[in-house]
mmCIF file of C-alpha atoms and ligand atoms in Angstrom:
data_model
loop_
_atom_site.group_PDB
_atom_site.id
_atom_site.type_symbol
_atom_site.label_atom_id
_atom_site.label_comp_id
_atom_site.label_asym_id
_atom_site.label_seq_id
_atom_site.Cartn_x
_atom_site.Cartn_y
_atom_site.Cartn_z
ATOM 1 C CA UNK Z 1 130.169 63.571 125.826
ATOM 2 C CA UNK Z 2 129.932 67.051 124.415
ATOM 3 C CA UNK Z 3 126.694 66.011 122.694
ATOM 4 C CA UNK Z 4 125.250 64.875 125.990
ATOM 5 C CA UNK Z 5 126.107 68.191 127.634
ATOM 6 C CA UNK Z 6 124.333 69.958 124.820
ATOM 7 C CA UNK Z 7 121.256 67.803 125.293
ATOM 8 C CA UNK Z 8 121.200 68.490 129.032
ATOM 9 C CA UNK Z 9 121.649 72.185 128.405
ATOM 10 C CA UNK Z 10 118.816 72.203 125.873
ATOM 11 C CA UNK Z 11 116.571 70.321 128.300
ATOM 12 C CA UNK Z 12 117.258 72.955 130.948
ATOM 13 C CA UNK Z 13 116.514 75.920 128.703
ATOM 14 C CA UNK Z 14 112.742 75.977 129.210
ATOM 15 C CA UNK Z 15 113.094 75.930 133.002
ATOM 16 C CA UNK Z 16 115.513 78.858 132.753
ATOM 17 C CA UNK Z 17 113.001 80.738 130.676
ATOM 18 C CA UNK Z 18 115.476 80.891 127.800
ATOM 19 C CA UNK Z 19 113.519 78.835 125.291
ATOM 20 C CA UNK Z 20 111.629 80.834 122.732
ATOM 21 C CA UNK Z 21 108.074 81.139 123.956
ATOM 22 C CA UNK Z 22 105.276 81.192 121.393
ATOM 23 C CA UNK Z 23 104.256 84.816 120.900
ATOM 24 C CA UNK Z 24 100.603 85.830 120.969
ATOM 25 C CA UNK Z 25 99.325 86.204 117.387
ATOM 26 C CA UNK Z 26 98.499 89.894 117.804
ATOM 27 C CA UNK Z 27 102.026 90.692 119.005
ATOM 28 C CA UNK Z 28 103.471 88.799 116.032
ATOM 29 C CA UNK Z 29 101.195 90.757 113.722
ATOM 30 C CA UNK Z 30 102.318 94.026 115.268
ATOM 31 C CA UNK Z 31 105.962 93.159 114.653
ATOM 32 C CA UNK Z 32 105.169 92.238 111.031
ATOM 33 C CA UNK Z 33 103.182 95.453 110.554
ATOM 34 C CA UNK Z 34 105.994 97.576 111.952
ATOM 35 C CA UNK Z 35 108.576 95.822 109.772
ATOM 36 C CA UNK Z 36 106.436 96.194 106.640
ATOM 37 C CA UNK Z 37 105.808 99.871 107.277
ATOM 38 C CA UNK Z 38 109.476 100.497 108.031
ATOM 39 C CA UNK Z 39 110.394 98.735 104.777
ATOM 40 C CA UNK Z 40 108.171 101.114 102.819
ATOM 41 C CA UNK Z 41 109.344 104.203 104.708
ATOM 42 C CA UNK Z 42 113.018 103.269 104.200
ATOM 43 C CA UNK Z 43 112.370 102.580 100.518
ATOM 44 C CA UNK Z 44 110.698 105.959 100.101
ATOM 45 C CA UNK Z 45 113.687 107.673 101.756
ATOM 46 C CA UNK Z 46 115.992 105.966 99.248
ATOM 47 C CA UNK Z 47 113.688 107.080 96.420
ATOM 48 C CA UNK Z 48 113.648 110.687 97.647
ATOM 49 C CA UNK Z 49 117.452 110.688 97.938
ATOM 50 C CA UNK Z 50 117.912 109.024 94.538
ATOM 51 C CA UNK Z 51 119.676 106.110 96.213
ATOM 52 C CA UNK Z 52 117.468 103.253 95.059
ATOM 53 C CA UNK Z 53 118.614 99.708 95.690
ATOM 54 C CA UNK Z 54 119.547 97.829 92.501
ATOM 55 C CA UNK Z 55 116.442 96.038 91.233
ATOM 56 C CA UNK Z 56 116.941 92.302 91.150
ATOM 57 C CA UNK Z 57 114.968 91.167 88.121
ATOM 58 C CA UNK Z 58 117.057 88.312 86.787
ATOM 59 C CA UNK Z 59 116.144 84.731 85.974
ATOM 60 C CA UNK Z 60 117.207 83.432 89.382
ATOM 61 C CA UNK Z 61 114.891 85.792 91.244
ATOM 62 C CA UNK Z 62 112.036 85.019 88.866
ATOM 63 C CA UNK Z 63 112.558 81.283 89.382
ATOM 64 C CA UNK Z 64 112.487 81.763 93.134
ATOM 65 C CA UNK Z 65 109.305 83.853 92.964
ATOM 66 C CA UNK Z 66 107.613 81.363 90.645
ATOM 67 C CA UNK Z 67 107.394 79.039 93.662
ATOM 68 C CA UNK Z 68 105.256 81.536 95.536
ATOM 69 C CA UNK Z 69 104.802 85.165 96.528
ATOM 70 C CA UNK Z 70 105.226 86.649 99.993
ATOM 71 C CA UNK Z 71 104.611 90.388 99.647
ATOM 72 C CA UNK Z 72 104.824 92.417 102.834
ATOM 73 C CA UNK Z 73 102.342 95.160 102.018
ATOM 74 C CA UNK Z 74 99.248 95.904 99.983
ATOM 75 C CA UNK Z 75 99.195 99.321 98.362
ATOM 76 C CA UNK Z 76 95.974 100.817 97.022
ATOM 77 C CA UNK Z 77 97.177 103.704 94.892
ATOM 78 C CA UNK Z 78 96.142 105.930 92.009
ATOM 79 C CA UNK Z 79 96.701 104.734 88.439
ATOM 80 C CA UNK Z 80 98.546 108.007 87.751
ATOM 81 C CA UNK Z 81 101.753 107.172 85.856
ATOM 82 C CA UNK Z 82 103.773 109.300 88.273
ATOM 83 C CA UNK Z 83 102.870 107.234 91.337
ATOM 84 C CA UNK Z 84 104.013 103.626 90.799
ATOM 85 C CA UNK Z 85 104.285 102.131 94.305
ATOM 86 C CA UNK Z 86 107.187 99.860 93.349
ATOM 87 C CA UNK Z 87 109.296 102.935 92.500
ATOM 88 C CA UNK Z 88 107.941 105.291 95.122
ATOM 89 C CA UNK Z 89 108.690 102.780 97.896
ATOM 90 C CA UNK Z 90 111.756 101.355 96.111
ATOM 91 C CA UNK Z 91 110.522 97.789 96.346
ATOM 92 C CA UNK Z 92 111.747 94.642 94.654
ATOM 93 C CA UNK Z 93 109.837 92.215 92.458
ATOM 94 C CA UNK Z 94 107.396 90.301 94.671
ATOM 95 C CA UNK Z 95 107.503 92.688 97.616
ATOM 96 C CA UNK Z 96 104.283 94.683 97.214
ATOM 97 C CA UNK Z 97 100.781 93.647 96.207
ATOM 98 C CA UNK Z 98 99.456 96.614 94.286
ATOM 99 C CA UNK Z 99 95.893 97.595 93.406
ATOM 100 C CA UNK Z 100 95.613 100.736 91.318
ATOM 101 C CA UNK Z 101 92.551 102.691 90.249
ATOM 102 C CA UNK Z 102 92.116 106.321 89.249
ATOM 103 C CA UNK Z 103 91.641 108.188 92.518
ATOM 104 C CA UNK Z 104 92.791 105.223 94.657
ATOM 105 C CA UNK Z 105 89.213 104.192 95.366
ATOM 106 C CA UNK Z 106 88.152 100.570 95.588
ATOM 107 C CA UNK Z 107 85.185 99.187 93.695
ATOM 108 C CA UNK Z 108 84.084 95.576 94.141
ATOM 109 C CA UNK Z 109 86.874 94.105 92.026
ATOM 110 C CA UNK Z 110 89.568 96.150 93.769
ATOM 111 C CA UNK Z 111 88.162 95.261 97.182
ATOM 112 C CA UNK Z 112 88.054 91.584 96.233
ATOM 113 C CA UNK Z 113 91.698 91.778 95.153
ATOM 114 C CA UNK Z 114 92.653 93.276 98.513
ATOM 115 C CA UNK Z 115 90.648 90.639 100.389
ATOM 116 C CA UNK Z 116 92.424 87.917 98.437
ATOM 117 C CA UNK Z 117 95.816 89.328 99.381
ATOM 118 C CA UNK Z 118 94.885 89.612 103.055
ATOM 119 C CA UNK Z 119 93.273 86.197 103.335
ATOM 120 C CA UNK Z 120 95.526 84.076 101.164
ATOM 121 C CA UNK Z 121 98.852 85.850 101.409
ATOM 122 C CA UNK Z 122 98.463 86.977 105.033
ATOM 123 C CA UNK Z 123 99.670 90.508 104.313
ATOM 124 C CA UNK Z 124 99.596 92.557 107.533
ATOM 125 C CA UNK Z 125 99.240 96.129 106.184
ATOM 126 C CA UNK Z 126 97.282 98.048 103.565
ATOM 127 C CA UNK Z 127 98.541 101.464 102.550
ATOM 128 C CA UNK Z 128 95.947 103.724 100.940
ATOM 129 C CA UNK Z 129 98.165 106.038 98.919
ATOM 130 C CA UNK Z 130 96.764 109.284 97.554
ATOM 131 C CA UNK Z 131 98.825 111.949 95.837
ATOM 132 C CA UNK Z 132 98.970 115.691 95.310
ATOM 133 C CA UNK Z 133 97.576 117.047 92.016
ATOM 134 C CA UNK Z 134 95.380 113.959 91.625
ATOM 135 C CA UNK Z 135 93.404 114.192 88.375
ATOM 136 C CA UNK Z 136 90.543 112.038 89.619
ATOM 137 C CA UNK Z 137 90.005 114.210 92.701
ATOM 138 C CA UNK Z 138 90.370 117.365 90.573
ATOM 139 C CA UNK Z 139 87.709 116.026 88.189
ATOM 140 C CA UNK Z 140 85.320 115.280 91.054
ATOM 141 C CA UNK Z 141 85.898 118.764 92.462
ATOM 142 C CA UNK Z 142 85.242 120.349 89.055
ATOM 143 C CA UNK Z 143 82.100 118.283 88.548
ATOM 144 C CA UNK Z 144 80.824 119.413 91.924
ATOM 145 C CA UNK Z 145 81.691 123.087 91.386
ATOM 146 C CA UNK Z 146 80.148 123.249 87.921
ATOM 147 C CA UNK Z 147 77.174 121.021 88.770
ATOM 148 C CA UNK Z 148 78.166 118.600 86.037
ATOM 149 C CA UNK Z 149 76.617 115.187 85.751
ATOM 150 C CA UNK Z 150 79.369 112.911 84.480
ATOM 151 C CA UNK Z 151 78.251 109.826 82.659
ATOM 152 C CA UNK Z 152 79.746 106.552 81.521
ATOM 153 C CA UNK Z 153 82.326 104.579 83.441
ATOM 154 C CA UNK Z 154 84.225 107.643 84.611
ATOM 155 C CA UNK Z 155 81.138 108.614 86.601
ATOM 156 C CA UNK Z 156 81.711 105.468 88.688
ATOM 157 C CA UNK Z 157 85.079 106.841 89.802
ATOM 158 C CA UNK Z 158 83.773 110.308 90.547
ATOM 159 C CA UNK Z 159 80.887 108.865 92.547
ATOM 160 C CA UNK Z 160 83.400 107.148 94.847
ATOM 161 C CA UNK Z 161 85.590 110.265 95.157
ATOM 162 C CA UNK Z 162 82.725 112.755 95.629
ATOM 163 C CA UNK Z 163 82.154 112.166 99.382
ATOM 164 C CA UNK Z 164 85.713 113.431 99.980
ATOM 165 C CA UNK Z 165 85.032 116.632 98.048
ATOM 166 C CA UNK Z 166 81.831 117.208 100.007
ATOM 167 C CA UNK Z 167 83.630 116.590 103.294
ATOM 168 C CA UNK Z 168 86.392 119.074 102.435
ATOM 169 C CA UNK Z 169 83.792 121.623 101.386
ATOM 170 C CA UNK Z 170 81.807 121.167 104.608
ATOM 171 C CA UNK Z 171 85.038 121.707 106.574
ATOM 172 C CA UNK Z 172 85.514 125.000 104.649
ATOM 173 C CA UNK Z 173 89.065 123.972 103.810
ATOM 174 C CA UNK Z 174 91.029 126.870 102.289
ATOM 175 C CA UNK Z 175 92.828 124.525 99.875
ATOM 176 C CA UNK Z 176 89.896 122.488 98.670
ATOM 177 C CA UNK Z 177 91.848 120.218 96.321
ATOM 178 C CA UNK Z 178 94.459 119.134 98.860
ATOM 179 C CA UNK Z 179 91.841 118.790 101.583
ATOM 180 C CA UNK Z 180 89.766 116.625 99.225
ATOM 181 C CA UNK Z 181 92.822 114.471 98.446
ATOM 182 C CA UNK Z 182 93.465 113.952 102.169
ATOM 183 C CA UNK Z 183 89.783 113.258 102.849
ATOM 184 C CA UNK Z 184 89.662 110.818 99.931
ATOM 185 C CA UNK Z 185 92.474 108.750 101.478
ATOM 186 C CA UNK Z 186 90.863 108.848 104.936
ATOM 187 C CA UNK Z 187 87.388 107.955 103.668
ATOM 188 C CA UNK Z 188 88.741 105.159 101.495
ATOM 189 C CA UNK Z 189 90.682 103.676 104.427
ATOM 190 C CA UNK Z 190 87.448 103.686 106.407
ATOM 191 C CA UNK Z 191 85.380 102.371 103.495
ATOM 192 C CA UNK Z 192 87.613 99.303 103.147
ATOM 193 C CA UNK Z 193 86.665 98.207 106.646
ATOM 194 C CA UNK Z 194 83.033 99.248 106.303
ATOM 195 C CA UNK Z 195 82.509 97.368 103.068
ATOM 196 C CA UNK Z 196 84.486 94.238 103.859
ATOM 197 C CA UNK Z 197 83.657 92.007 106.837
ATOM 198 C CA UNK Z 198 86.902 90.110 106.120
ATOM 199 C CA UNK Z 199 89.052 93.227 106.484
ATOM 200 C CA UNK Z 200 86.990 94.488 109.431
ATOM 201 C CA UNK Z 201 87.525 91.264 111.365
ATOM 202 C CA UNK Z 202 91.285 91.338 110.760
ATOM 203 C CA UNK Z 203 91.593 94.973 111.756
ATOM 204 C CA UNK Z 204 89.584 94.310 114.917
ATOM 205 C CA UNK Z 205 91.770 91.367 115.923
ATOM 206 C CA UNK Z 206 94.936 93.397 115.291
ATOM 207 C CA UNK Z 207 96.132 91.205 112.419
ATOM 208 C CA UNK Z 208 95.720 93.949 109.845
ATOM 209 C CA UNK Z 209 96.524 97.624 109.860
ATOM 210 C CA UNK Z 210 95.290 100.181 107.358
ATOM 211 C CA UNK Z 211 97.603 103.135 106.872
ATOM 212 C CA UNK Z 212 96.844 106.428 105.146
ATOM 213 C CA UNK Z 213 99.515 108.127 103.086
ATOM 214 C CA UNK Z 214 99.878 110.913 100.539
ATOM 215 C CA UNK Z 215 102.609 111.218 97.915
ATOM 216 C CA UNK Z 216 104.097 114.521 96.745
ATOM 217 C CA UNK Z 217 104.880 114.463 93.013
ATOM 218 C CA UNK Z 218 107.694 116.996 93.263
ATOM 219 C CA UNK Z 219 109.594 115.918 96.347
ATOM 220 C CA UNK Z 220 108.882 112.213 95.912
ATOM 221 C CA UNK Z 221 108.075 112.024 99.601
ATOM 222 C CA UNK Z 222 105.288 109.903 101.040
ATOM 223 C CA UNK Z 223 103.707 111.376 104.164
ATOM 224 C CA UNK Z 224 102.229 108.667 106.356
ATOM 225 C CA UNK Z 225 99.320 109.770 108.544
ATOM 226 C CA UNK Z 226 100.104 109.434 112.237
HETATM 227 ZN ZN1 LIG C 301 95.493 110.444 90.937
#
């Protein structure tokens, strides 16, 4: 009898408007984006306060992850040893999909890696993470100031960072290095969309959000651009 009552009650739910309605995809994406960003911001607060969560790295967790990965965020960050996203955002194994290059700029391989993560893992946010005292940006600034012509593979990095230096210089920024670092993050965030139709389409439909952020080596704090 009780079972019957339950069935009747369940049948009535939709007419009462109590059944869960399917959410529009964009609204779902927004919720996922907010949750992912909050997860990173909370993790960074723990890192700053020295109150990191215990890292679960044991066999059980590895076995679970071997079945598949479901990271919540992509982070494009500098290769600098002082800026590992997993530490800076206090994330667990399997939680962030990280692409690192000197100067947090994306060449074809890096961009392809990001596209893979967006398309196949459905990750809703990309954080472009620059940092203060960045060696790659400093090198580009020096090359520009001294009219150097870098060669070899390092030149490839500086070529990608140089537009940020030029932008900061045009803006007559008093602190040229920090302005270049900020511009490098902003230009890279824009370049991801410009150079990738896959990312552009997802951003346009609201399924993907690209967030700019800069890390301070001393305080450990990540400042997210508003
Ligand atoms: Zn750097």
